[in-house]
Coordinates of C-alpha atoms in Angstrom, one line a residue:
X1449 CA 63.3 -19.2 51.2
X1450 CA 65.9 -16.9 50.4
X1451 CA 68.2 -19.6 48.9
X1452 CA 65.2 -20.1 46.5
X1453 CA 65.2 -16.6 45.8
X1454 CA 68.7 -16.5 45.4
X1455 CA 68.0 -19.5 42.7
X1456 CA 65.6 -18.0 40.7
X1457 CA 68.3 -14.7 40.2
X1458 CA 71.0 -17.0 39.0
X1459 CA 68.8 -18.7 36.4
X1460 CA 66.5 -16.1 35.5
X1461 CA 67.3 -14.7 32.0
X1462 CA 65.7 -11.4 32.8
X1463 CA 67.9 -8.6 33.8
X1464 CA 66.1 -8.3 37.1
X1465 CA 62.9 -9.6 39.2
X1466 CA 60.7 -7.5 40.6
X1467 CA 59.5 -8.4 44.4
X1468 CA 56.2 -9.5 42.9
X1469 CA 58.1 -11.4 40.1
X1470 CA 59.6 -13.3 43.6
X1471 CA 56.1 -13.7 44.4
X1472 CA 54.7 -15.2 41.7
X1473 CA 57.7 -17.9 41.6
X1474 CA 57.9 -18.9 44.6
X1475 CA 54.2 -18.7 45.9
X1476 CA 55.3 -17.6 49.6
X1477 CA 53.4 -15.0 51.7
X1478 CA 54.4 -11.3 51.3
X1479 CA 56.7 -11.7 54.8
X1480 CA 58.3 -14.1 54.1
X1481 CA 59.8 -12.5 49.9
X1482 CA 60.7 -9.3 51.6
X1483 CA 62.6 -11.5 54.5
X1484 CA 64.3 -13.3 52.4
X1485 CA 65.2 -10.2 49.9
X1486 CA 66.7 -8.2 52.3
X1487 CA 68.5 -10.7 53.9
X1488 CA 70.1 -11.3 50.9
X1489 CA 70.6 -7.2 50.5
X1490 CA 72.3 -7.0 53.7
X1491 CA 74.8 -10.0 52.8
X1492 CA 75.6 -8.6 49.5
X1493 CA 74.0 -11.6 47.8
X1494 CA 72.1 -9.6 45.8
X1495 CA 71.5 -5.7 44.8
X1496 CA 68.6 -3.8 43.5
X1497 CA 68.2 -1.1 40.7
X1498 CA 65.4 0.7 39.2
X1499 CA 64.4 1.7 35.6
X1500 CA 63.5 4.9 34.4
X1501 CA 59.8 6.0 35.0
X1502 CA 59.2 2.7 37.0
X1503 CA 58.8 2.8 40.8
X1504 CA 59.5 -1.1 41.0
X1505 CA 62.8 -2.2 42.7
X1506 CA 64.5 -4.9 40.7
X1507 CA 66.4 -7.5 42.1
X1508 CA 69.8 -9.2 40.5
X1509 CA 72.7 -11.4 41.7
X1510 CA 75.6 -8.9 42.9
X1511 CA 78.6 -9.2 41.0
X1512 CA 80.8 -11.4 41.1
X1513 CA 84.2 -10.2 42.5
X1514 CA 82.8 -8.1 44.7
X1515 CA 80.6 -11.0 46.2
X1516 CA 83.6 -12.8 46.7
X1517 CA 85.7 -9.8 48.2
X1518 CA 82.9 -9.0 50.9
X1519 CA 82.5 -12.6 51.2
X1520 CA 85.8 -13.2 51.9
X1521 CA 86.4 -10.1 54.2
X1522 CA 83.5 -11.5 56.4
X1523 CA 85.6 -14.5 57.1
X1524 CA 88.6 -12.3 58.0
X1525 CA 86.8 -10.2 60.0
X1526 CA 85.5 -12.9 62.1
X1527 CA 88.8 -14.4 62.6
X1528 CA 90.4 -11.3 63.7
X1529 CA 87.4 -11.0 66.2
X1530 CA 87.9 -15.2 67.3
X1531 CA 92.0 -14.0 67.5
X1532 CA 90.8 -11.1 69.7
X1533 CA 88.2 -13.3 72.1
X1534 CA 91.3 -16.1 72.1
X1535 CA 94.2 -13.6 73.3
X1536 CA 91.7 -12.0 76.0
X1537 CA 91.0 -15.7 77.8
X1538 CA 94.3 -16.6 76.9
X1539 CA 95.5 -13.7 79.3
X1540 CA 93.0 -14.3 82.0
X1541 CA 93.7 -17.7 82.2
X1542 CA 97.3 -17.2 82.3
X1543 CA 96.7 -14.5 85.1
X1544 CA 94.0 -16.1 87.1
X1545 CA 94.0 -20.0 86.0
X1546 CA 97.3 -20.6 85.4
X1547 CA 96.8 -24.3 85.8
X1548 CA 94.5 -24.0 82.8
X1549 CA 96.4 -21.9 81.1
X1550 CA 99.5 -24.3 81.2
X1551 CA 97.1 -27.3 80.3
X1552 CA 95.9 -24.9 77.2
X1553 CA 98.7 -23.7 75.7
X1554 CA 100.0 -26.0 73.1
X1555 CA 96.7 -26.2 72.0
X1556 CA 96.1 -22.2 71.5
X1557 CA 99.4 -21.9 69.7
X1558 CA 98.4 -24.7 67.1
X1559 CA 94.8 -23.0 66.6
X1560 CA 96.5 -19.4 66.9
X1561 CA 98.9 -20.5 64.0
X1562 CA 96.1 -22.1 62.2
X1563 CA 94.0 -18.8 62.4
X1564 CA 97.1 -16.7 61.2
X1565 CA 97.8 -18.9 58.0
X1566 CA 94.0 -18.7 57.2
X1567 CA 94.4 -15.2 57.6
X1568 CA 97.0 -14.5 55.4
X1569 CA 95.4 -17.0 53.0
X1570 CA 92.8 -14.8 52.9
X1571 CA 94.3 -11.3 52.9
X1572 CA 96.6 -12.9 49.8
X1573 CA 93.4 -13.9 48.4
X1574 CA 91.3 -10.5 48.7
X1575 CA 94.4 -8.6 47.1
X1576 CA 94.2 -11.1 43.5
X1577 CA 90.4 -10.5 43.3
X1578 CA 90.8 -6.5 43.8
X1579 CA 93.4 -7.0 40.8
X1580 CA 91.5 -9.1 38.6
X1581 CA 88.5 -6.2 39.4
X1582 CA 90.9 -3.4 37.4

């Protein structure tokens, strides 16, 4: 549902939908919009503004570069977090299975690298968008 949503915001050629515009288009039950529109809040998929002298919250497509910065820093951060959870077994198995650690240890330094490079890929990456932002 929220990839529907998400749909009807990129085509739309209003300059916002309203959570009964959502509604209307899609025909779902009340639940299931405002699921889908805040889980596309809380990814930064989409953001919300209101008009003047209207209570109505209306919903557009975030923009572009900073989609794909927090997009992008999502991915870093969960790398940095796999990194972490890799170096932590890594060091129990070299303290209390060193057997496994041994059998392990080419592999974790190919999949180590691999998780650096994609790292600085996308650290190099983040850094071009924030300049094309100024």
């Amino acid at each position: 549902m929220a990839a529907r949503i998400f749909a009807n915001l990129v085509i739309t050629e209003e300059d916002g939908l309203t959570f009964e515009d959502c509604l209307n288009k899609r025909g779902a039950s009340k639940s299931s919009i405002s699921t889908s529109l805040n889980l596309l809040l809380q990814m930064d998929f989409v953001n919300y503004f209101t008009k003047s002298g209207d209570r109505k919250r209306y919903f557009k497509v975030a923009e572009k570069n900073t989609f794909f910065i927090k997009k992008l820093n999502r991915s870093l951060n969960q790398l940095e977090r796999e990194k972490e959870m890799i170096l932590k077994i890594t060091a129990y198995n070299k303290q209390y299975r060193p057997e496994k650690h041994e059998e392990n240890k080419n592999k974790i330094t190919v999949y180590g690298k691999c998780i650096s490079d994609m790292t600085t890929s996308l650290k190099t990456t983040i850094e071009e968008l924030k300049k094309q932002q100024k």
